[in-house]
mmCIF file of C-alpha atoms in Angstrom:
data_model
loop_
_atom_site.group_PDB
_atom_site.id
_atom_site.type_symbol
_atom_site.label_atom_id
_atom_site.label_comp_id
_atom_site.label_asym_id
_atom_site.label_seq_id
_atom_site.Cartn_x
_atom_site.Cartn_y
_atom_site.Cartn_z
ATOM 1 C CA MET A 1 31.745 -1.943 87.277
ATOM 2 C CA ALA A 2 30.326 -4.900 85.368
ATOM 3 C CA THR A 3 26.913 -3.266 85.468
ATOM 4 C CA GLN A 4 28.339 -0.104 83.933
ATOM 5 C CA LYS A 5 30.022 -2.135 81.192
ATOM 6 C CA ASN A 6 26.809 -4.025 80.445
ATOM 7 C CA ALA A 7 24.854 -0.780 80.390
ATOM 8 C CA ALA A 8 27.457 0.788 78.103
ATOM 9 C CA ARG A 9 27.315 -2.234 75.794
ATOM 10 C CA ARG A 10 23.525 -2.140 75.729
ATOM 11 C CA LEU A 11 23.610 1.595 75.084
ATOM 12 C CA GLY A 12 26.250 1.076 72.370
ATOM 13 C CA SER A 13 24.242 -1.748 70.832
ATOM 14 C CA ALA A 14 21.087 0.342 70.889
ATOM 15 C CA ALA A 15 22.902 3.288 69.307
ATOM 16 C CA ALA A 16 24.392 1.032 66.641
ATOM 17 C CA GLY A 17 20.975 -0.503 66.008
ATOM 18 C CA LEU A 18 19.411 2.947 65.807
ATOM 19 C CA MET A 19 22.154 4.048 63.428
ATOM 20 C CA LEU A 20 21.660 0.964 61.221
ATOM 21 C CA ALA A 21 17.902 1.503 61.217
ATOM 22 C CA THR A 22 18.416 5.157 60.234
ATOM 23 C CA VAL A 23 20.820 4.186 57.437
ATOM 24 C CA GLY A 24 18.383 1.508 56.264
ATOM 25 C CA MET A 25 15.473 3.968 56.226
ATOM 26 C CA THR A 26 17.605 6.526 54.380
ATOM 27 C CA LEU A 27 18.605 3.931 51.760
ATOM 28 C CA ALA A 28 15.008 2.758 51.396
ATOM 29 C CA ALA A 29 13.842 6.366 50.981
ATOM 30 C CA ARG A 30 16.531 6.932 48.334
ATOM 31 C CA GLN A 31 15.473 3.776 46.513
ATOM 32 C CA ARG A 32 11.844 4.916 46.543
ATOM 33 C CA ARG A 33 12.861 8.350 45.172
ATOM 34 C CA LEU A 34 14.996 6.733 42.453
ATOM 35 C CA GLU A 35 12.179 4.394 41.492
ATOM 36 C CA ALA A 36 9.733 7.306 41.414
ATOM 37 C CA GLU A 37 12.157 9.236 39.185
ATOM 38 C CA ARG A 38 12.539 6.209 36.866
ATOM 39 C CA LEU A 39 8.759 5.893 36.638
ATOM 40 C CA GLN A 40 8.480 9.623 35.883
ATOM 41 C CA VAL A 41 11.069 9.302 33.082
ATOM 42 C CA ARG A 42 9.191 6.302 31.616
ATOM 43 C CA ARG A 43 5.894 8.211 31.798
ATOM 44 C CA LEU A 44 7.475 11.170 29.986
ATOM 45 C CA GLU A 45 8.917 8.839 27.332
ATOM 46 C CA PHE A 46 5.475 7.276 26.755
ATOM 47 C CA GLU A 47 3.890 10.734 26.568
ATOM 48 C CA GLU A 48 6.498 11.806 24.001
ATOM 49 C CA LEU A 49 5.872 8.659 21.939
ATOM 50 C CA ALA A 50 2.110 9.250 22.070
ATOM 51 C CA SER A 51 2.642 12.862 21.044
ATOM 52 C CA ARG A 52 4.829 11.815 18.098
ATOM 53 C CA ARG A 53 2.209 9.295 16.974
ATOM 54 C CA ARG A 54 -0.509 11.946 17.176
ATOM 55 C CA ALA A 55 1.693 14.274 15.126
ATOM 56 C CA LEU A 56 2.279 11.551 12.527
ATOM 57 C CA ALA A 57 -1.450 10.832 12.343
ATOM 58 C CA HIS A 58 -2.145 14.543 11.904
ATOM 59 C CA GLN A 59 0.529 14.764 9.210
ATOM 60 C CA GLN A 60 -1.002 11.826 7.377
ATOM 61 C CA ARG A 61 -4.465 13.420 7.492
ATOM 62 C CA MET A 62 -3.042 16.712 6.212
ATOM 63 C CA HIS A 63 -1.145 14.960 3.424
ATOM 64 C CA TRP A 64 -4.301 13.162 2.322
ATOM 65 C CA GLU A 65 -6.367 16.356 2.469
ATOM 66 C CA LEU A 66 -3.846 18.266 0.370
ATOM 67 C CA LEU A 67 -3.474 15.433 -2.145
ATOM 68 C CA SER A 68 -7.243 15.029 -2.379
ATOM 69 C CA ARG A 69 -7.572 18.661 -3.318
ATOM 70 C CA ALA A 70 -4.834 18.285 -5.926
ATOM 71 C CA ILE A 71 -6.487 15.169 -7.356
ATOM 72 C CA ASP A 72 -9.862 16.921 -7.566
ATOM 73 C CA ASN A 73 -8.637 20.270 -8.879
ATOM 74 C CA PRO A 74 -5.984 20.482 -11.639
ATOM 75 C CA SER A 75 -5.280 24.139 -10.854
ATOM 76 C CA LEU A 76 -4.284 23.143 -7.309
ATOM 77 C CA ALA A 77 -2.363 20.114 -8.573
ATOM 78 C CA ALA A 78 -0.169 22.476 -10.585
ATOM 79 C CA VAL A 79 1.231 23.823 -7.295
ATOM 80 C CA ILE A 80 2.833 20.498 -6.348
ATOM 81 C CA ASP A 81 3.304 18.962 -9.774
ATOM 82 C CA THR A 82 6.971 18.115 -10.312
ATOM 83 C CA TYR A 83 6.392 15.411 -12.890
ATOM 84 C CA ASP A 84 7.498 15.576 -16.507
ATOM 85 C CA PRO A 85 5.287 18.133 -18.295
ATOM 86 C CA ASP A 86 4.586 15.614 -21.086
ATOM 87 C CA ILE A 87 2.684 13.336 -18.693
ATOM 88 C CA PRO A 88 -1.080 13.620 -19.390
ATOM 89 C CA ALA A 89 -3.315 15.165 -16.702
ATOM 90 C CA GLU A 90 -5.142 11.892 -16.007
ATOM 91 C CA LYS A 91 -1.838 10.078 -15.419
ATOM 92 C CA ARG A 92 -0.711 12.883 -13.042
ATOM 93 C CA ARG A 93 -3.877 12.408 -11.010
ATOM 94 C CA GLN A 94 -3.094 8.696 -10.831
ATOM 95 C CA TYR A 95 0.435 9.512 -9.640
ATOM 96 C CA PHE A 96 -0.936 11.774 -6.905
ATOM 97 C CA TYR A 97 -3.216 8.963 -5.811
ATOM 98 C CA ALA A 98 -0.355 6.439 -5.960
ATOM 99 C CA ASN A 99 1.670 8.801 -3.805
ATOM 100 C CA ALA A 100 -1.138 8.879 -1.250
ATOM 101 C CA TRP A 101 -1.098 5.063 -1.053
ATOM 102 C CA TYR A 102 2.670 4.919 -0.704
ATOM 103 C CA ILE A 103 2.770 7.668 1.929
ATOM 104 C CA ASN A 104 -0.007 5.926 3.862
ATOM 105 C CA LEU A 105 2.087 2.763 3.934
ATOM 106 C CA TYR A 106 5.206 4.721 4.901
ATOM 107 C CA HIS A 107 3.365 6.452 7.776
ATOM 108 C CA LEU A 108 2.130 3.093 9.071
ATOM 109 C CA PHE A 109 5.768 2.021 9.198
ATOM 110 C CA ARG A 110 6.938 5.274 10.818
ATOM 111 C CA ALA A 111 4.207 5.083 13.453
ATOM 112 C CA GLY A 112 5.423 1.601 14.387
ATOM 113 C CA LEU A 113 2.195 -0.066 13.276
ATOM 114 C CA LEU A 114 4.139 -2.103 10.708
ATOM 115 C CA ASP A 115 7.640 -3.473 11.088
ATOM 116 C CA GLN A 116 10.028 -3.506 8.134
ATOM 117 C CA GLU A 117 9.025 -7.000 7.060
ATOM 118 C CA GLU A 118 5.324 -6.098 7.118
ATOM 119 C CA PHE A 119 6.040 -2.889 5.210
ATOM 120 C CA TYR A 120 7.892 -4.941 2.605
ATOM 121 C CA GLY A 121 4.968 -7.343 2.226
ATOM 122 C CA HIS A 122 2.487 -4.512 1.714
ATOM 123 C CA ALA A 123 4.870 -2.716 -0.656
ATOM 124 C CA ARG A 124 5.258 -5.924 -2.650
ATOM 125 C CA GLU A 125 1.481 -5.962 -3.088
ATOM 126 C CA LEU A 126 1.257 -2.262 -4.018
ATOM 127 C CA PHE A 127 4.155 -2.284 -6.441
ATOM 128 C CA GLN A 128 3.115 -5.367 -8.341
ATOM 129 C CA ASN A 129 0.760 -2.869 -9.993
ATOM 130 C CA ARG A 130 2.170 -1.290 -13.171
ATOM 131 C CA LEU A 131 0.810 2.202 -12.343
ATOM 132 C CA MET A 132 2.465 2.174 -8.924
ATOM 133 C CA ARG A 133 5.789 1.286 -10.571
ATOM 134 C CA GLU A 134 5.297 4.057 -13.142
ATOM 135 C CA TYR A 135 4.602 6.523 -10.331
ATOM 136 C CA TRP A 136 7.728 5.351 -8.519
ATOM 137 C CA GLU A 137 9.860 5.898 -11.608
ATOM 138 C CA ALA A 138 8.296 9.306 -12.273
ATOM 139 C CA SER A 139 8.992 10.412 -8.677
ATOM 140 C CA LYS A 140 12.627 9.295 -8.462
ATOM 141 C CA GLY A 141 13.793 12.919 -8.695
ATOM 142 C CA GLN A 142 11.823 13.741 -5.561
ATOM 143 C CA ARG A 143 13.475 10.876 -3.670
ATOM 144 C CA ALA A 144 16.905 11.956 -4.903
ATOM 145 C CA THR A 145 16.590 15.062 -2.703
ATOM 146 C CA LEU A 146 16.296 13.013 0.491
ATOM 147 C CA LYS A 147 19.169 12.808 2.927
ATOM 148 C CA HIS A 148 20.834 9.483 2.097
ATOM 149 C CA SER A 149 20.869 8.304 5.730
ATOM 150 C CA SER A 150 17.202 9.136 6.412
ATOM 151 C CA ASP A 151 14.619 6.411 7.055
ATOM 152 C CA GLU A 152 12.643 7.627 4.066
ATOM 153 C CA ALA A 153 15.651 7.288 1.744
ATOM 154 C CA ARG A 154 16.518 3.858 3.174
ATOM 155 C CA ILE A 155 12.944 2.649 2.680
ATOM 156 C CA GLY A 156 12.978 4.143 -0.828
ATOM 157 C CA ARG A 157 16.075 2.114 -1.698
ATOM 158 C CA MET A 158 14.357 -0.983 -0.340
ATOM 159 C CA VAL A 159 11.374 -0.288 -2.635
ATOM 160 C CA ASP A 160 13.769 0.301 -5.571
ATOM 161 C CA SER A 161 15.240 -3.146 -4.965
ATOM 162 C CA LEU A 162 11.794 -4.696 -4.585
ATOM 163 C CA ILE A 163 10.617 -3.195 -7.882
ATOM 164 C CA LYS A 164 13.720 -4.508 -9.632
ATOM 165 C CA ASP A 165 12.989 -7.966 -8.186
ATOM 166 C CA LEU A 166 9.350 -7.749 -9.336
ATOM 167 C CA GLU A 167 10.371 -6.736 -12.853
ATOM 168 C CA ASP A 168 13.068 -9.434 -13.080
ATOM 169 C CA ALA A 169 10.861 -12.197 -11.664
ATOM 170 C CA ASP A 170 9.971 -15.054 -13.956
ATOM 171 C CA THR A 171 6.796 -15.865 -12.019
ATOM 172 C CA ASP A 172 3.309 -14.445 -11.861
ATOM 173 C CA GLU A 173 3.269 -15.154 -8.129
ATOM 174 C CA TRP A 174 4.299 -11.630 -7.082
ATOM 175 C CA TRP A 175 3.667 -12.418 -3.391
ATOM 176 C CA VAL A 176 6.786 -14.605 -3.250
ATOM 177 C CA VAL A 177 9.135 -12.222 -5.083
ATOM 178 C CA GLY A 178 12.080 -10.727 -3.223
ATOM 179 C CA ASN A 179 13.250 -10.955 0.355
ATOM 180 C CA PRO A 180 12.831 -8.219 2.919
ATOM 181 C CA PRO A 181 16.199 -6.910 4.074
ATOM 182 C CA PRO A 182 17.075 -7.501 7.733
ATOM 183 C CA ALA A 183 15.802 -4.811 10.072
#
């Protein structure tokens, strides 16, 4: 009888051990599948980010190409010209060029190549120039059409504030004027 009990215990212990091993393998397999799924999601997120950056780079190239044509050809510039009709042709060409510089800076920010503080520093340099500030004033109607909560509108308001600081500054050291808003 004792032998039967020992055999039953050993058989029970073996079955329990086999069951625990099976549960452990099942859990390990599940963990591997979950980790593989997490890695797949991360890979897809990186691919989407890369795709968005390629699209932004393409958009920037297209913007420059279109603006270049407008700068070089007044008849093409007339298609996109929304400035006051009393502004001389040469000044309009300067505004188109100023727009190209601003949009380049904005795309660097959008692509994540500049953070907000770096954008602010570069904008401070660009907008210390009188022609850039004139362009900004002349294009305020275009910015007024932006959705108030958009990144572009928010950045535009930041530039508005920066320009006000530059104009109100009582120093020639433009590189120290203003403070970038918190991100």
